[in-house]
Amino acid sequence: DTEVTQTPKHLVMGMTNKKSLKCEQHMGHRAMYWYKQKAKKPPELMFVYSYEKLSINESVPSRFSPECPNSSLLNLHLHALQPEDSALYLCASSQGLLANEQFFGPGTRLTVL
Amino acid sequence: GIQVEQSPPDLILQEGANSTLRCNFSDSVNNLQWFHQNPWGQLINLFYIPSGTKQNGRLSATTVATERYSLLYISSSQTTDSGVYFCAVGRIIQGAQKLVFGQGTRLTINP
């Protein structure tokens, strides 16, 4: 089973709202990732977690707050977003941190009004 | 940082045609993956191919790491092959693998 699940599929929020995106995998993978993809652009890395610890933060604004409560679950907490943050947010996982194949979830399509 | 260039950017073909997509990268890499992104945004793993040649049905891929390029071959195209094909290369940064994506090739297969 190479499935990564993400909820919700779609999310519309105002600039003053607080919301969270959820990602789950049950493949025993120890590394998890958040990517952001704007329309007609490639995905761009935001955060990397390894063994539930933050390994990489690609200078992401603090209005995006990641959390890894356990090895199967990754959250992205959103607060005071801007309309330009509207994008497809993709979660991925890999067995380990180094040179391993990454598997992606279906994404959450976020619209900020 | 590492540069990843894909060509062609757009490709329009008739059903049944064959195609070759190319990915060039500017530095040595630990990982190379090919993905197909469907119209709903799902990234589907096609190949994990840091080097060598692999085949899966009508698709095959070759990576020549020493010359810093990879090729994806699609034979006997079907309309369901339409979508964007991404090449992504991995490098170890700060003890973790960072995947950098090319701009993609948008493939349209007409019936």
PDB file of C-alpha atoms in Angstrom:
ATOM      1  CA  ASP A   1       0.000   0.000   0.000  1.00  0.00           C
ATOM      2  CA  THR A   2       1.566   3.271  -1.131  1.00  0.00           C
ATOM      3  CA  GLU A   3      -1.228   5.575  -0.060  1.00  0.00           C
ATOM      4  CA  VAL A   4      -0.949   9.002   1.465  1.00  0.00           C
ATOM      5  CA  THR A   5      -4.293  10.570   2.375  1.00  0.00           C
ATOM      6  CA  GLN A   6      -5.081  14.265   2.778  1.00  0.00           C
ATOM      7  CA  THR A   7      -8.098  16.062   4.175  1.00  0.00           C
ATOM      8  CA  PRO A   8      -9.943  18.128   3.287  1.00  0.00           C
ATOM      9  CA  LYS A   9      -9.890  17.916  -0.515  1.00  0.00           C
ATOM     10  CA  HIS A  10     -10.986  21.528  -0.846  1.00  0.00           C
ATOM     11  CA  LEU A  11     -10.882  24.414   1.611  1.00  0.00           C
ATOM     12  CA  VAL A  12     -12.124  27.979   1.313  1.00  0.00           C
ATOM     13  CA  MET A  13     -11.145  30.350   4.104  1.00  0.00           C
ATOM     14  CA  GLY A  14     -11.109  34.020   4.893  1.00  0.00           C
ATOM     15  CA  MET A  15      -7.974  35.912   5.796  1.00  0.00           C
ATOM     16  CA  THR A  16      -8.896  35.982   9.489  1.00  0.00           C
ATOM     17  CA  ASN A  17      -9.720  32.276   9.776  1.00  0.00           C
ATOM     18  CA  LYS A  18      -7.673  29.518  11.358  1.00  0.00           C
ATOM     19  CA  LYS A  19      -7.779  26.142   9.672  1.00  0.00           C
ATOM     20  CA  SER A  20      -5.695  22.981   9.484  1.00  0.00           C
ATOM     21  CA  LEU A  21      -4.724  20.561   6.736  1.00  0.00           C
ATOM     22  CA  LYS A  22      -4.191  16.928   7.629  1.00  0.00           C
ATOM     23  CA  CYS A  23      -1.994  14.270   6.052  1.00  0.00           C
ATOM     24  CA  GLU A  24      -1.769  10.611   7.020  1.00  0.00           C
ATOM     25  CA  GLN A  25       0.263   7.621   5.890  1.00  0.00           C
ATOM     26  CA  HIS A  26       0.371   4.045   7.194  1.00  0.00           C
ATOM     27  CA  MET A  27       3.382   2.786   5.269  1.00  0.00           C
ATOM     28  CA  GLY A  28       5.753   3.075   8.217  1.00  0.00           C
ATOM     29  CA  HIS A  29       7.551   5.954   6.524  1.00  0.00           C
ATOM     30  CA  ARG A  30       9.660   8.117   8.827  1.00  0.00           C
ATOM     31  CA  ALA A  31       9.972  11.243   6.664  1.00  0.00           C
ATOM     32  CA  MET A  32       7.054  13.483   5.685  1.00  0.00           C
ATOM     33  CA  TYR A  33       6.902  16.606   3.560  1.00  0.00           C
ATOM     34  CA  TRP A  34       4.678  19.567   2.727  1.00  0.00           C
ATOM     35  CA  TYR A  35       4.772  21.086  -0.759  1.00  0.00           C
ATOM     36  CA  LYS A  36       2.943  24.063  -2.240  1.00  0.00           C
ATOM     37  CA  GLN A  37       1.929  24.158  -5.895  1.00  0.00           C
ATOM     38  CA  LYS A  38       0.615  27.282  -7.597  1.00  0.00           C
ATOM     39  CA  ALA A  39      -1.363  26.999 -10.825  1.00  0.00           C
ATOM     40  CA  LYS A  40       0.732  25.927 -13.837  1.00  0.00           C
ATOM     41  CA  LYS A  41       3.881  25.720 -11.686  1.00  0.00           C
ATOM     42  CA  PRO A  42       5.795  22.767 -10.231  1.00  0.00           C
ATOM     43  CA  PRO A  43       5.499  21.806  -6.557  1.00  0.00           C
ATOM     44  CA  GLU A  44       7.857  23.615  -4.190  1.00  0.00           C
ATOM     45  CA  LEU A  45       9.083  22.199  -0.901  1.00  0.00           C
ATOM     46  CA  MET A  46       7.891  23.909   2.293  1.00  0.00           C
ATOM     47  CA  PHE A  47       8.818  21.621   5.201  1.00  0.00           C
ATOM     48  CA  VAL A  48      10.505  18.276   5.887  1.00  0.00           C
ATOM     49  CA  TYR A  49       9.914  16.196   9.016  1.00  0.00           C
ATOM     50  CA  SER A  50      12.034  13.235   9.984  1.00  0.00           C
ATOM     51  CA  TYR A  51      11.214  11.021  12.962  1.00  0.00           C
ATOM     52  CA  GLU A  52       8.641  13.648  13.977  1.00  0.00           C
ATOM     53  CA  LYS A  53      11.243  16.424  14.112  1.00  0.00           C
ATOM     54  CA  LEU A  54      11.395  19.383  11.729  1.00  0.00           C
ATOM     55  CA  SER A  55      14.449  18.961   9.489  1.00  0.00           C
ATOM     56  CA  ILE A  56      13.926  21.623   6.832  1.00  0.00           C
ATOM     57  CA  ASN A  57      11.900  24.844   6.780  1.00  0.00           C
ATOM     58  CA  GLU A  58      12.272  26.505   3.395  1.00  0.00           C
ATOM     59  CA  SER A  59      11.862  30.009   4.856  1.00  0.00           C
ATOM     60  CA  VAL A  60       8.099  29.624   4.943  1.00  0.00           C
ATOM     61  CA  PRO A  61       6.129  32.527   6.530  1.00  0.00           C
ATOM     62  CA  SER A  62       5.029  31.912  10.104  1.00  0.00           C
ATOM     63  CA  ARG A  63       1.352  32.000   9.111  1.00  0.00           C
ATOM     64  CA  PHE A  64       2.024  28.375   8.063  1.00  0.00           C
ATOM     65  CA  SER A  65       2.737  26.220  11.106  1.00  0.00           C
ATOM     66  CA  PRO A  66       3.545  22.522  10.634  1.00  0.00           C
ATOM     67  CA  GLU A  67       3.065  19.867  13.285  1.00  0.00           C
ATOM     68  CA  CYS A  68       3.937  16.177  13.375  1.00  0.00           C
ATOM     69  CA  PRO A  69       2.065  14.592  16.322  1.00  0.00           C
ATOM     70  CA  ASN A  70       3.271  11.071  15.469  1.00  0.00           C
ATOM     71  CA  SER A  71       5.057   9.190  12.734  1.00  0.00           C
ATOM     72  CA  SER A  72       1.879   8.662  10.690  1.00  0.00           C
ATOM     73  CA  LEU A  73       0.356  12.115  10.861  1.00  0.00           C
ATOM     74  CA  LEU A  74       1.369  15.545   9.596  1.00  0.00           C
ATOM     75  CA  ASN A  75      -0.667  18.713  10.025  1.00  0.00           C
ATOM     76  CA  LEU A  76      -0.342  22.171   8.537  1.00  0.00           C
ATOM     77  CA  HIS A  77      -1.977  24.883  10.614  1.00  0.00           C
ATOM     78  CA  LEU A  78      -3.034  27.992   8.724  1.00  0.00           C
ATOM     79  CA  HIS A  79      -3.630  31.427  10.222  1.00  0.00           C
ATOM     80  CA  ALA A  80      -4.035  34.916   8.758  1.00  0.00           C
ATOM     81  CA  LEU A  81      -3.373  33.734   5.216  1.00  0.00           C
ATOM     82  CA  GLN A  82      -3.278  36.012   2.199  1.00  0.00           C
ATOM     83  CA  PRO A  83      -5.081  35.498  -1.132  1.00  0.00           C
ATOM     84  CA  GLU A  84      -1.703  34.738  -2.755  1.00  0.00           C
ATOM     85  CA  ASP A  85      -1.478  31.660  -0.508  1.00  0.00           C
ATOM     86  CA  SER A  86      -4.241  30.064  -2.569  1.00  0.00           C
ATOM     87  CA  ALA A  87      -2.683  26.919  -4.044  1.00  0.00           C
ATOM     88  CA  LEU A  88      -2.674  23.130  -4.039  1.00  0.00           C
ATOM     89  CA  TYR A  89      -0.975  21.841  -0.889  1.00  0.00           C
ATOM     90  CA  LEU A  90       0.611  18.433  -1.302  1.00  0.00           C
ATOM     91  CA  CYS A  91       1.845  16.090   1.379  1.00  0.00           C
ATOM     92  CA  ALA A  92       4.407  13.375   0.693  1.00  0.00           C
ATOM     93  CA  SER A  93       6.211  10.670   2.613  1.00  0.00           C
ATOM     94  CA  SER A  94       9.293   8.511   2.163  1.00  0.00           C
ATOM     95  CA  GLN A  95      10.762   5.584   4.018  1.00  0.00           C
ATOM     96  CA  GLY A  96      13.700   7.602   5.257  1.00  0.00           C
ATOM     97  CA  LEU A  97      15.341  10.946   4.780  1.00  0.00           C
ATOM     98  CA  LEU A  98      18.061  10.007   2.360  1.00  0.00           C
ATOM     99  CA  ALA A  99      17.629   9.126  -1.310  1.00  0.00           C
ATOM    100  CA  ASN A 100      14.260   7.437  -0.931  1.00  0.00           C
ATOM    101  CA  GLU A 101      11.281   7.491  -3.245  1.00  0.00           C
ATOM    102  CA  GLN A 102       8.638  10.019  -2.226  1.00  0.00           C
ATOM    103  CA  PHE A 103       4.919   9.244  -2.470  1.00  0.00           C
ATOM    104  CA  PHE A 104       2.375  12.035  -2.697  1.00  0.00           C
ATOM    105  CA  GLY A 105      -1.149  12.481  -1.437  1.00  0.00           C
ATOM    106  CA  PRO A 106      -3.971  13.864  -3.610  1.00  0.00           C
ATOM    107  CA  GLY A 107      -3.583  17.375  -2.207  1.00  0.00           C
ATOM    108  CA  THR A 108      -5.794  20.009  -0.616  1.00  0.00           C
ATOM    109  CA  ARG A 109      -6.927  22.795  -2.927  1.00  0.00           C
ATOM    110  CA  LEU A 110      -6.953  25.952  -0.794  1.00  0.00           C
ATOM    111  CA  THR A 111      -8.679  29.200  -1.691  1.00  0.00           C
ATOM    112  CA  VAL A 112      -8.130  32.258   0.497  1.00  0.00           C
ATOM    113  CA  LEU A 113     -10.721  35.000   0.093  1.00  0.00           C
TER     114      LEU A 113
ATOM    115  CA  GLY B   1      20.762  25.624  -6.258  1.00  0.00           C
ATOM    116  CA  ILE B   2      20.338  22.797  -8.703  1.00  0.00           C
ATOM    117  CA  GLN B   3      18.597  23.570 -12.008  1.00  0.00           C
ATOM    118  CA  VAL B   4      16.179  21.105 -13.604  1.00  0.00           C
ATOM    119  CA  GLU B   5      15.110  21.673 -17.197  1.00  0.00           C
ATOM    120  CA  GLN B   6      12.440  19.678 -18.980  1.00  0.00           C
ATOM    121  CA  SER B   7      11.737  19.615 -22.678  1.00  0.00           C
ATOM    122  CA  PRO B   8       9.581  20.076 -24.575  1.00  0.00           C
ATOM    123  CA  PRO B   9       7.292  22.282 -22.455  1.00  0.00           C
ATOM    124  CA  ASP B  10       4.243  21.250 -24.462  1.00  0.00           C
ATOM    125  CA  LEU B  11       3.554  18.247 -26.662  1.00  0.00           C
ATOM    126  CA  ILE B  12       0.403  17.475 -28.644  1.00  0.00           C
ATOM    127  CA  LEU B  13       0.081  14.048 -30.228  1.00  0.00           C
ATOM    128  CA  GLN B  14      -2.474  11.732 -31.772  1.00  0.00           C
ATOM    129  CA  GLU B  15      -3.496   8.563 -29.987  1.00  0.00           C
ATOM    130  CA  GLY B  16      -1.080   5.762 -30.785  1.00  0.00           C
ATOM    131  CA  ALA B  17       1.980   7.993 -31.210  1.00  0.00           C
ATOM    132  CA  ASN B  18       5.234   7.577 -29.304  1.00  0.00           C
ATOM    133  CA  SER B  19       7.015  10.329 -27.400  1.00  0.00           C
ATOM    134  CA  THR B  20      10.245  11.104 -25.573  1.00  0.00           C
ATOM    135  CA  LEU B  21      10.418  13.591 -22.702  1.00  0.00           C
ATOM    136  CA  ARG B  22      13.767  14.875 -21.513  1.00  0.00           C
ATOM    137  CA  CYS B  23      15.044  16.093 -18.142  1.00  0.00           C
ATOM    138  CA  ASN B  24      18.436  17.773 -17.748  1.00  0.00           C
ATOM    139  CA  PHE B  25      19.884  18.636 -14.361  1.00  0.00           C
ATOM    140  CA  SER B  26      22.828  20.809 -13.461  1.00  0.00           C
ATOM    141  CA  ASP B  27      24.551  18.838 -10.679  1.00  0.00           C
ATOM    142  CA  SER B  28      24.927  15.344  -9.269  1.00  0.00           C
ATOM    143  CA  VAL B  29      21.809  13.968  -7.581  1.00  0.00           C
ATOM    144  CA  ASN B  30      20.888  11.196  -5.147  1.00  0.00           C
ATOM    145  CA  ASN B  31      17.411  10.626  -6.465  1.00  0.00           C
ATOM    146  CA  LEU B  32      15.417  11.136  -9.641  1.00  0.00           C
ATOM    147  CA  GLN B  33      11.707  10.539  -9.966  1.00  0.00           C
ATOM    148  CA  TRP B  34       9.227  10.889 -12.829  1.00  0.00           C
ATOM    149  CA  PHE B  35       5.626  11.803 -12.009  1.00  0.00           C
ATOM    150  CA  HIS B  36       2.406  12.174 -13.950  1.00  0.00           C
ATOM    151  CA  GLN B  37       0.073  14.827 -12.575  1.00  0.00           C
ATOM    152  CA  ASN B  38      -3.507  14.143 -13.533  1.00  0.00           C
ATOM    153  CA  PRO B  39      -6.129  16.893 -14.068  1.00  0.00           C
ATOM    154  CA  TRP B  40      -7.202  16.596 -10.409  1.00  0.00           C
ATOM    155  CA  GLY B  41      -3.712  17.382  -9.191  1.00  0.00           C
ATOM    156  CA  GLN B  42      -2.665  13.923  -8.021  1.00  0.00           C
ATOM    157  CA  LEU B  43       1.034  13.217  -8.554  1.00  0.00           C
ATOM    158  CA  ILE B  44       1.378   9.630  -9.659  1.00  0.00           C
ATOM    159  CA  ASN B  45       4.748   7.936  -9.291  1.00  0.00           C
ATOM    160  CA  LEU B  46       5.999   6.604 -12.604  1.00  0.00           C
ATOM    161  CA  PHE B  47       9.636   5.800 -11.918  1.00  0.00           C
ATOM    162  CA  TYR B  48      12.217   6.093  -9.179  1.00  0.00           C
ATOM    163  CA  ILE B  49      15.349   6.023 -11.307  1.00  0.00           C
ATOM    164  CA  PRO B  50      18.567   7.625  -9.988  1.00  0.00           C
ATOM    165  CA  SER B  51      20.426   5.674 -12.697  1.00  0.00           C
ATOM    166  CA  GLY B  52      19.873   2.965 -15.271  1.00  0.00           C
ATOM    167  CA  THR B  53      16.822   1.889 -17.238  1.00  0.00           C
ATOM    168  CA  LYS B  54      13.404   0.722 -16.113  1.00  0.00           C
ATOM    169  CA  GLN B  55      10.257  -0.308 -17.929  1.00  0.00           C
ATOM    170  CA  ASN B  56       6.648  -0.468 -16.842  1.00  0.00           C
ATOM    171  CA  GLY B  57       4.210  -1.441 -19.563  1.00  0.00           C
ATOM    172  CA  ARG B  58       4.132   1.230 -22.266  1.00  0.00           C
ATOM    173  CA  LEU B  59       6.429   3.495 -20.268  1.00  0.00           C
ATOM    174  CA  SER B  60      10.157   3.284 -19.835  1.00  0.00           C
ATOM    175  CA  ALA B  61      12.818   5.594 -18.431  1.00  0.00           C
ATOM    176  CA  THR B  62      16.569   5.940 -18.631  1.00  0.00           C
ATOM    177  CA  THR B  63      18.817   8.048 -16.427  1.00  0.00           C
ATOM    178  CA  VAL B  64      22.443   8.689 -17.345  1.00  0.00           C
ATOM    179  CA  ALA B  65      23.663  10.204 -14.093  1.00  0.00           C
ATOM    180  CA  THR B  66      27.192  10.903 -15.341  1.00  0.00           C
ATOM    181  CA  GLU B  67      25.769  13.037 -18.164  1.00  0.00           C
ATOM    182  CA  ARG B  68      23.045  14.543 -15.978  1.00  0.00           C
ATOM    183  CA  TYR B  69      19.951  13.706 -17.943  1.00  0.00           C
ATOM    184  CA  SER B  70      16.959  11.395 -17.876  1.00  0.00           C
ATOM    185  CA  LEU B  71      14.509  10.373 -20.585  1.00  0.00           C
ATOM    186  CA  LEU B  72      10.920   9.172 -20.292  1.00  0.00           C
ATOM    187  CA  TYR B  73       9.509   7.189 -23.211  1.00  0.00           C
ATOM    188  CA  ILE B  74       5.797   6.754 -23.768  1.00  0.00           C
ATOM    189  CA  SER B  75       4.756   4.328 -26.486  1.00  0.00           C
ATOM    190  CA  SER B  76       1.347   3.844 -28.127  1.00  0.00           C
ATOM    191  CA  SER B  77      -0.085   6.890 -26.352  1.00  0.00           C
ATOM    192  CA  GLN B  78      -3.635   6.840 -25.015  1.00  0.00           C
ATOM    193  CA  THR B  79      -5.882   9.793 -24.167  1.00  0.00           C
ATOM    194  CA  THR B  80      -5.504   8.894 -20.489  1.00  0.00           C
ATOM    195  CA  ASP B  81      -1.787   9.675 -20.781  1.00  0.00           C
ATOM    196  CA  SER B  82      -2.669  13.371 -21.053  1.00  0.00           C
ATOM    197  CA  GLY B  83      -1.484  15.583 -18.221  1.00  0.00           C
ATOM    198  CA  VAL B  84       1.711  17.121 -16.937  1.00  0.00           C
ATOM    199  CA  TYR B  85       4.848  15.040 -16.559  1.00  0.00           C
ATOM    200  CA  PHE B  86       7.333  16.190 -13.947  1.00  0.00           C
ATOM    201  CA  CYS B  87      10.913  15.186 -13.416  1.00  0.00           C
ATOM    202  CA  ALA B  88      12.157  15.766  -9.859  1.00  0.00           C
ATOM    203  CA  VAL B  89      15.718  15.388  -8.616  1.00  0.00           C
ATOM    204  CA  GLY B  90      16.776  14.868  -5.033  1.00  0.00           C
ATOM    205  CA  ARG B  91      19.761  16.251  -3.220  1.00  0.00           C
ATOM    206  CA  ILE B  92      20.748  15.877   0.424  1.00  0.00           C
ATOM    207  CA  ILE B  93      20.514  19.277   2.104  1.00  0.00           C
ATOM    208  CA  GLN B  94      20.854  19.747   5.878  1.00  0.00           C
ATOM    209  CA  GLY B  95      20.728  15.966   6.339  1.00  0.00           C
ATOM    210  CA  ALA B  96      17.447  15.587   4.464  1.00  0.00           C
ATOM    211  CA  GLN B  97      16.489  14.957   0.863  1.00  0.00           C
ATOM    212  CA  LYS B  98      15.119  17.942  -1.008  1.00  0.00           C
ATOM    213  CA  LEU B  99      13.223  17.203  -4.223  1.00  0.00           C
ATOM    214  CA  VAL B 100      13.490  19.907  -6.875  1.00  0.00           C
ATOM    215  CA  PHE B 101      10.986  19.738  -9.710  1.00  0.00           C
ATOM    216  CA  GLY B 102      11.395  20.754 -13.321  1.00  0.00           C
ATOM    217  CA  GLN B 103       8.762  22.981 -14.937  1.00  0.00           C
ATOM    218  CA  GLY B 104       7.032  19.970 -16.444  1.00  0.00           C
ATOM    219  CA  THR B 105       5.972  18.808 -19.905  1.00  0.00           C
ATOM    220  CA  ARG B 106       2.281  19.224 -20.687  1.00  0.00           C
ATOM    221  CA  LEU B 107       1.225  16.280 -22.856  1.00  0.00           C
ATOM    222  CA  THR B 108      -2.061  16.293 -24.751  1.00  0.00           C
ATOM    223  CA  ILE B 109      -3.156  13.120 -26.529  1.00  0.00           C
ATOM    224  CA  ASN B 110      -5.972  13.649 -29.012  1.00  0.00           C
ATOM    225  CA  PRO B 111      -8.279  10.781 -30.061  1.00  0.00           C
TER     226      PRO B 111
END
